[in-house]
Short mmCIF file of C-alpha atoms and ligand atoms in Angstrom, two decimals:
data_model
loop_
_atom_site.label_atom_id
_atom_site.label_comp_id
_atom_site.label_asym_id
_atom_site.label_seq_id
_atom_site.Cartn_x
_atom_site.Cartn_y
_atom_site.Cartn_z
CA UNK A 23 -23.38 -1.92 53.43
CA UNK A 24 -26.77 -3.64 52.44
CA UNK A 25 -27.56 -5.62 49.68
CA UNK A 26 -29.85 -4.18 46.93
CA UNK A 27 -32.50 -7.14 46.28
CA UNK A 28 -34.89 -6.96 43.26
CA UNK A 29 -36.67 -10.18 43.67
CA UNK A 30 -37.04 -11.21 47.19
CA UNK A 31 -37.20 -14.51 46.16
CA UNK A 32 -33.55 -14.20 45.39
CA UNK A 33 -32.62 -13.80 49.31
CA UNK A 34 -31.29 -16.90 50.60
CA UNK A 35 -32.86 -16.54 54.15
CA UNK A 36 -31.07 -19.96 55.66
CA UNK A 37 -27.38 -18.26 54.69
CA UNK A 38 -25.21 -18.30 58.22
CA UNK A 39 -24.57 -14.69 59.72
CA UNK A 40 -25.79 -11.21 59.84
CA UNK A 41 -26.80 -9.98 56.24
CA UNK A 42 -28.31 -6.73 55.58
CA UNK A 43 -30.25 -6.03 52.64
CA UNK A 44 -32.65 -3.45 50.84
CA UNK A 45 -35.51 -4.78 49.17
CA UNK A 46 -36.61 -3.11 46.06
CA UNK A 47 -40.31 -2.40 45.67
CA UNK A 48 -41.00 -0.55 42.34
CA UNK A 49 -43.19 2.23 42.45
CA UNK A 50 -46.95 1.94 40.93
CA UNK A 51 -46.82 5.33 38.99
CA UNK A 52 -43.32 6.81 38.07
CA UNK A 53 -39.63 4.79 37.30
CA UNK A 54 -38.05 4.27 41.04
CA UNK A 55 -38.60 2.20 44.37
CA UNK A 56 -39.28 2.01 47.93
CA UNK A 57 -36.40 0.47 49.71
CA UNK A 58 -37.29 -1.05 52.35
CA UNK A 59 -34.60 -2.33 55.29
CA UNK A 60 -34.11 -5.72 56.03
CA UNK A 61 -31.70 -7.80 58.59
CA UNK A 62 -31.62 -11.51 58.83
CA UNK A 63 -29.49 -13.01 61.06
CA UNK A 64 -28.92 -16.75 61.53
CA UNK A 65 -26.64 -17.19 64.47
CA UNK A 66 -23.85 -19.19 64.65
CA UNK A 67 -24.82 -20.56 68.02
CA UNK A 68 -26.61 -23.44 66.64
CA UNK A 69 -30.44 -24.41 65.87
CA UNK A 70 -33.18 -22.72 67.67
CA UNK A 71 -37.06 -24.02 66.40
CA UNK A 72 -38.43 -20.52 67.05
CA UNK A 73 -37.41 -17.55 64.97
CA UNK A 74 -38.06 -13.93 66.12
CA UNK A 75 -39.48 -11.43 63.64
CA UNK A 76 -39.49 -7.26 64.56
CA UNK A 77 -41.09 -4.80 62.55
CA UNK A 78 -40.97 -0.77 62.77
CA UNK A 79 -41.97 2.04 60.93
CA UNK A 80 -45.36 -0.21 59.94
CA UNK A 81 -46.96 3.52 60.57
CA UNK A 82 -44.60 6.06 59.44
CA UNK A 83 -44.84 8.88 61.86
CA UNK A 84 -43.87 6.48 64.69
CA UNK A 85 -40.30 6.67 65.67
CA UNK A 86 -39.71 4.16 68.74
CA UNK A 87 -40.47 0.83 66.90
CA UNK A 88 -37.92 2.27 63.80
CA UNK A 89 -35.03 3.06 66.64
CA UNK A 90 -35.47 0.13 68.28
CA UNK A 91 -35.17 -2.46 65.54
CA UNK A 92 -32.45 -0.30 63.47
CA UNK A 93 -30.39 -0.39 66.71
CA UNK A 94 -31.21 -3.98 67.58
CA UNK A 95 -29.82 -4.44 63.53
CA UNK A 96 -26.56 -3.09 64.78
CA UNK A 97 -25.54 -4.13 67.82
CA UNK A 98 -27.00 -7.97 67.43
CA UNK A 99 -23.84 -10.07 67.06
CA UNK A 100 -24.41 -13.37 64.99
CA UNK A 101 -21.77 -14.98 67.05
CA UNK A 102 -23.85 -14.97 70.04
CA UNK A 103 -27.22 -15.80 68.39
CA UNK A 104 -28.64 -19.31 68.10
CA UNK A 105 -31.65 -19.79 65.19
CA UNK A 106 -32.76 -16.80 63.41
CA UNK A 107 -34.12 -12.92 64.04
CA UNK A 108 -35.51 -10.81 61.05
CA UNK A 109 -35.46 -7.42 61.60
CA UNK A 110 -37.42 -4.79 59.72
CA UNK A 111 -37.00 -1.01 61.30
CA UNK A 112 -39.20 0.74 58.35
CA UNK A 113 -41.60 -1.84 56.67
CA UNK A 114 -43.88 0.92 55.16
CA UNK A 115 -40.78 3.06 54.18
CA UNK A 116 -42.59 5.76 51.99
CA UNK A 117 -44.30 6.73 54.94
CA UNK A 118 -41.37 6.82 57.50
CA UNK A 119 -39.91 8.86 55.11
CA UNK A 120 -42.81 11.45 54.84
CA UNK A 121 -43.26 11.31 58.76
CA UNK A 122 -46.72 10.24 57.72
CA UNK A 123 -49.14 7.05 59.03
CA UNK A 124 -49.55 5.81 55.58
CA UNK A 125 -48.01 5.76 52.44
CA UNK A 126 -48.20 8.34 50.43
CA UNK A 127 -47.48 6.67 47.35
CA UNK A 128 -50.81 4.97 47.14
CA UNK A 129 -52.52 6.36 50.47
CA UNK A 130 -52.59 2.75 52.13
CA UNK A 131 -51.68 2.08 55.80
CA UNK A 132 -49.84 -0.68 55.95
CA UNK A 133 -51.15 -2.02 59.31
CA UNK A 134 -54.59 -2.57 57.37
CA UNK A 135 -53.09 -3.85 54.03
CA UNK A 136 -52.70 -7.69 55.54
CA UNK A 137 -52.68 -10.08 53.78
CA UNK A 138 -51.63 -7.78 50.97
CA UNK A 139 -51.86 -8.65 47.12
CA UNK A 140 -48.92 -9.45 44.95
CA UNK A 141 -50.56 -7.11 42.16
CA UNK A 142 -52.11 -4.45 44.42
CA UNK A 143 -50.15 -1.15 45.15
CA UNK A 144 -47.15 -1.03 46.55
CA UNK A 145 -48.13 -1.24 50.32
CA UNK A 146 -50.11 -4.10 49.40
CA UNK A 147 -46.98 -5.79 47.35
CA UNK A 148 -44.63 -5.27 50.49
CA UNK A 149 -47.54 -6.58 52.86
CA UNK A 150 -48.15 -9.55 50.82
CA UNK A 151 -44.06 -10.31 51.06
CA UNK A 152 -44.04 -9.99 54.45
CA UNK A 153 -47.04 -12.49 54.68
CA UNK A 154 -45.37 -14.58 51.96
CA UNK A 155 -41.65 -14.53 52.69
CA UNK A 156 -41.01 -13.03 56.09
CA UNK A 157 -43.90 -14.89 58.64
CA UNK A 158 -42.63 -18.59 57.40
CA UNK A 159 -39.01 -17.49 59.16
CA UNK A 160 -40.36 -17.46 62.71
CA UNK A 161 -43.08 -18.07 65.10
CA UNK A 162 -42.66 -14.94 67.06
CA UNK A 163 -43.85 -11.53 65.67
CA UNK A 164 -43.56 -8.31 67.25
CA UNK A 165 -44.64 -5.20 66.04
CA UNK A 166 -44.07 -2.05 67.54
CA UNK A 167 -46.00 0.92 67.43
CA UNK A 168 -46.70 4.55 69.00
CA UNK A 169 -50.12 6.49 68.95
CA UNK A 170 -48.69 8.83 65.82
CA UNK A 171 -51.04 11.84 65.85
CA UNK A 172 -54.43 9.14 66.65
CA UNK A 173 -54.20 8.73 70.06
CA UNK A 174 -52.10 9.08 73.67
CA UNK A 175 -51.21 5.73 75.36
CA UNK A 176 -49.64 5.24 78.52
CA UNK A 177 -46.77 2.84 77.53
CA UNK A 178 -48.25 -0.65 76.89
CA UNK A 179 -47.69 -4.05 74.86
CA UNK A 180 -51.19 -5.04 73.02
CA UNK A 181 -53.09 -8.05 71.70
CA UNK A 182 -56.25 -8.88 70.49
CA UNK A 183 -58.33 -11.94 72.41
CA UNK A 184 -57.37 -14.96 71.06
CA UNK A 185 -59.20 -17.57 71.12
CA UNK A 186 -56.66 -20.47 71.78
CA UNK A 187 -55.85 -20.87 75.45
CA UNK A 188 -52.64 -22.42 74.73
CA UNK A 189 -51.56 -19.59 72.50
CA UNK A 190 -53.08 -16.37 74.25
CA UNK A 191 -50.93 -18.02 77.34
CA UNK A 192 -47.74 -17.68 75.69
CA UNK A 193 -48.60 -14.27 74.11
CA UNK A 194 -49.82 -12.99 77.47
CA UNK A 195 -46.36 -14.70 79.16
CA UNK A 196 -44.32 -12.39 76.41
CA UNK A 197 -45.75 -9.52 76.69
CA UNK A 198 -44.45 -9.28 80.55
CA UNK A 199 -41.09 -9.14 78.80
CA UNK A 200 -41.58 -5.69 78.06
CA UNK A 201 -41.82 -4.53 81.72
CA UNK A 202 -44.64 -2.09 80.91
CA UNK A 203 -46.99 0.11 83.32
CA UNK A 204 -49.55 -1.91 81.16
CA UNK A 205 -50.57 -4.86 78.97
CA UNK A 206 -53.61 -3.94 76.78
CA UNK A 207 -56.05 -6.53 75.09
CA UNK A 208 -57.51 -4.19 72.60
CA UNK A 209 -60.79 -5.03 70.13
CA UNK A 210 -60.73 -6.87 66.76
CA UNK A 211 -63.25 -5.22 65.93
CA UNK A 212 -61.99 -1.97 65.72
CA UNK A 213 -60.57 -2.43 62.39
CA UNK A 214 -58.90 -5.93 59.96
CA UNK A 215 -55.91 -6.36 57.85
CA UNK A 216 -53.60 -5.21 60.88
CA UNK A 217 -49.96 -6.92 60.60
CA UNK A 218 -50.85 -8.71 63.99
CA UNK A 219 -54.16 -9.62 62.59
CA UNK A 220 -52.65 -12.12 60.11
CA UNK A 221 -49.73 -13.40 62.46
CA UNK A 222 -52.19 -14.00 65.40
CA UNK A 223 -54.76 -16.01 62.76
CA UNK A 224 -51.28 -18.22 61.37
CA UNK A 225 -51.03 -18.98 65.09
CA UNK A 226 -48.20 -17.22 65.95
CA UNK A 227 -46.71 -15.71 69.10
CA UNK A 228 -47.53 -11.94 68.33
CA UNK A 229 -47.29 -8.61 69.82
CA UNK A 230 -48.11 -5.11 69.30
CA UNK A 231 -47.78 -1.96 71.66
CA UNK A 232 -47.60 1.59 72.07
CA UNK A 233 -44.48 2.91 72.97
CA UNK A 234 -44.86 6.96 72.51
CA UNK A 235 -46.99 9.17 70.55
CA UNK A 236 -46.95 12.63 69.09
CA UNK A 237 -44.55 12.03 66.40
CA UNK A 238 -41.96 12.50 68.96
CA UNK A 239 -39.15 10.02 70.44
CA UNK A 240 -39.98 8.69 73.47
CA UNK A 241 -36.90 7.91 75.57
CA UNK A 242 -38.69 5.39 77.82
CA UNK A 243 -40.64 3.87 74.54
CA UNK A 244 -37.08 2.87 72.92
CA UNK A 245 -36.12 1.65 75.44
CA UNK A 246 -39.15 -1.04 76.66
CA UNK A 247 -38.90 -1.82 72.56
CA UNK A 248 -35.32 -2.65 72.43
CA UNK A 249 -34.77 -4.01 76.10
CA UNK A 250 -38.37 -5.93 75.41
CA UNK A 251 -37.27 -7.59 72.54
CA UNK A 252 -33.82 -8.64 73.77
CA UNK A 253 -35.73 -10.04 76.70
CA UNK A 254 -38.06 -11.95 74.07
CA UNK A 255 -34.68 -13.54 72.42
CA UNK A 256 -33.57 -14.67 76.11
CA UNK A 257 -36.62 -15.76 76.66
CA UNK A 258 -36.90 -17.95 73.64
CA UNK A 259 -33.15 -19.21 74.00
CA UNK A 260 -32.14 -16.92 70.60
CA UNK A 261 -29.64 -14.93 73.50
CA UNK A 262 -28.09 -16.29 76.33
CA UNK A 263 -28.93 -14.82 79.91
CA UNK A 264 -31.35 -13.89 82.24
CA UNK A 265 -34.27 -11.57 81.54
CA UNK A 266 -33.89 -8.11 82.98
CA UNK A 267 -36.13 -5.77 83.99
CA UNK A 268 -36.58 -2.48 81.91
CA UNK A 269 -37.78 -0.16 85.00
CA UNK A 270 -36.30 -0.18 88.04
CA UNK A 271 -37.22 -2.92 90.89
CA UNK A 272 -39.58 -0.62 92.61
CA UNK A 273 -41.95 0.11 89.52
CA UNK A 274 -45.31 -1.82 90.16
CA UNK A 275 -45.99 -4.72 87.99
CA UNK A 276 -47.16 -4.45 84.59
CA UNK A 277 -50.87 -4.67 84.58
CA UNK A 278 -53.13 -6.50 82.19
CA UNK A 279 -56.48 -4.68 81.24
CA UNK A 280 -59.06 -4.97 78.62
CA UNK A 281 -61.40 -3.10 76.51
CA UNK A 282 -62.35 -5.86 73.62
CA UNK A 283 -65.70 -4.65 73.10
CA UNK A 284 -66.38 -1.56 70.94
CA UNK A 285 -68.34 0.66 73.65
CA UNK A 286 -65.25 0.89 75.17
CA UNK A 287 -64.13 3.23 71.98
CA UNK A 288 -66.07 6.59 73.20
CA UNK A 289 -66.34 9.03 70.53
CA UNK A 290 -66.13 12.73 70.58
CA UNK A 291 -69.97 14.23 70.60
CA UNK A 292 -69.03 16.81 68.51
CA UNK A 293 -66.22 19.44 67.25
CA UNK A 294 -64.46 21.30 69.98
CA UNK A 295 -61.14 22.26 71.77
CA UNK A 296 -60.30 18.95 74.44
CA UNK A 297 -59.41 20.20 77.94
CA UNK A 298 -58.06 16.96 79.29
CA UNK A 299 -58.58 16.83 83.23
CA UNK A 300 -57.19 13.37 84.34
CA UNK A 301 -53.79 11.78 83.18
CA UNK A 302 -53.46 8.51 81.20
CA UNK A 303 -52.99 5.12 82.71
CA UNK A 304 -55.06 6.69 86.07
CA UNK A 305 -58.12 4.72 87.13
CA UNK A 306 -61.08 6.54 86.71
CA UNK A 307 -64.78 6.20 88.23
CA UNK A 308 -67.66 6.15 86.44
CA UNK A 309 -69.44 9.44 86.53
CA UNK A 310 -65.68 11.42 86.60
CA UNK A 311 -64.89 14.15 85.17
CA UNK A 312 -62.55 13.05 82.31
CA UNK A 313 -62.29 16.42 80.20
CA UNK A 314 -64.20 19.65 78.72
CA UNK A 315 -64.97 20.23 75.48
CA UNK A 316 -64.87 24.25 74.45
CA UNK A 317 -66.43 25.95 71.71
CA UNK A 318 -64.97 29.25 71.02
CA UNK A 319 -68.17 30.78 68.86
CA UNK A 320 -69.51 31.79 71.65
CA UNK A 321 -66.84 32.39 74.62
CA UNK A 322 -69.39 32.62 76.95
CA UNK A 323 -70.68 29.61 76.38
CA UNK A 324 -70.47 26.57 78.98
CA UNK A 325 -68.44 23.76 78.44
CA UNK A 326 -69.43 20.26 77.16
CA UNK A 327 -68.10 18.19 80.05
CA UNK A 328 -67.24 14.51 79.27
CA UNK A 329 -68.16 11.96 81.96
CA UNK A 330 -66.89 8.51 82.54
CA UNK A 331 -69.98 6.23 81.22
CA UNK A 332 -68.02 3.40 83.61
CA UNK A 333 -65.19 2.60 85.37
CA UNK A 334 -61.91 1.81 84.37
CA UNK A 335 -58.16 2.70 83.31
CA UNK A 336 -57.58 5.51 80.87
CA UNK A 337 -55.78 3.16 78.26
CA UNK A 338 -56.37 6.03 75.52
CA UNK A 339 -57.15 9.66 74.61
CA UNK A 340 -57.50 11.83 71.89
CA UNK A 341 -54.01 13.36 71.41
CA UNK A 342 -54.38 16.54 69.66
CA UNK A 343 -56.23 19.79 71.27
CA UNK A 344 -58.81 19.51 68.87
CA UNK A 345 -61.10 16.60 68.37
CA UNK A 346 -63.60 16.14 65.84
CA UNK A 347 -67.11 14.51 65.86
CA UNK A 348 -66.83 10.93 65.89
CA UNK A 349 -63.07 10.52 66.65
CA UNK A 350 -62.47 8.43 69.46
CA UNK A 351 -61.82 10.54 71.87
CA UNK A 352 -60.91 7.97 74.94
CA UNK A 353 -60.62 4.79 76.17
CA UNK A 354 -61.74 3.06 79.65
CA UNK A 355 -60.48 -0.48 80.01
CA UNK A 356 -61.15 -3.26 82.99
CA UNK A 357 -58.04 -4.92 85.17
CA UNK A 358 -57.76 -8.51 84.01
CA UNK A 359 -56.35 -11.31 86.62
CA UNK A 360 -53.43 -12.70 84.63
CA UNK A 361 -54.26 -16.24 86.14
CA UNK A 362 -57.25 -15.78 83.66
CA UNK A 363 -55.25 -15.42 80.29
CA UNK A 364 -52.17 -17.42 81.63
CA UNK A 365 -53.99 -19.91 83.68
ZN1 ZN B 111 -49.10 2.57 64.78
#
């Protein structure tokens, strides 16, 4: 059973063993709480200066991270761990309950709410708790996402362009521990206030990723997230044992790709019914037909052909059949040699 905590500052984060909590954040306009699940493990195998912090459910309608991190709350054994591991499987708990991207309590997207505000609405108070109370507990931060209803992605880990060569190289090495087909360097210009923005800015080894989509549970996505986090724990010595591949041994090596400028994120030119003609993760050449937009107001009208403006790997495509004008329709990313990032 979890211990209910009303005052987060009362949690003893150094207490040896595995301890499960529900941290109560009072609602803004009603009597009641969002009860955010938290598991803190201080391993009995000795000290470890790293510390790994794992988050799922930052977006409520993305399930692979919620499940993988919850499973780790169950399966990790303090006797086998050195140092500290912190697990929060449903960070935006109210959004997770509601199966929505943003919290229904205040309409806020938790992944745009950082660094938070102790006097703000509930999502800002939760993100402020993470920034103030959780981030100081470790130097490795993992936030597991999937496309939600926004977009479809090939399975990938992700990180922003990182100015520090040392931090960038370590993040890139950690990204490979998830053994996904792609590791994706994405644009910092898309938005701010992300959990990963804040952790990266603090110099932490920070990793996001897209492990499924469409409000489903992707079997392989859960596996990559769960086994990948175990590999991170092994890599940093929190767990004993060698790194284990997640895919079978014949799988091609993880490809590093980059779309760090906004012109790679192509908006839909008009409302329409979307007919994709290529697969996620495939290599697309300039001029190649990516899909067609149909307008059923006149069924005799020709479809609008959407052709690639550049070469690249198709790292994201609009998920629903009904993209609206301005929504991101697709992203083409350039391959990057690992040596450019890792050195
Ligand atoms: Zn997400």
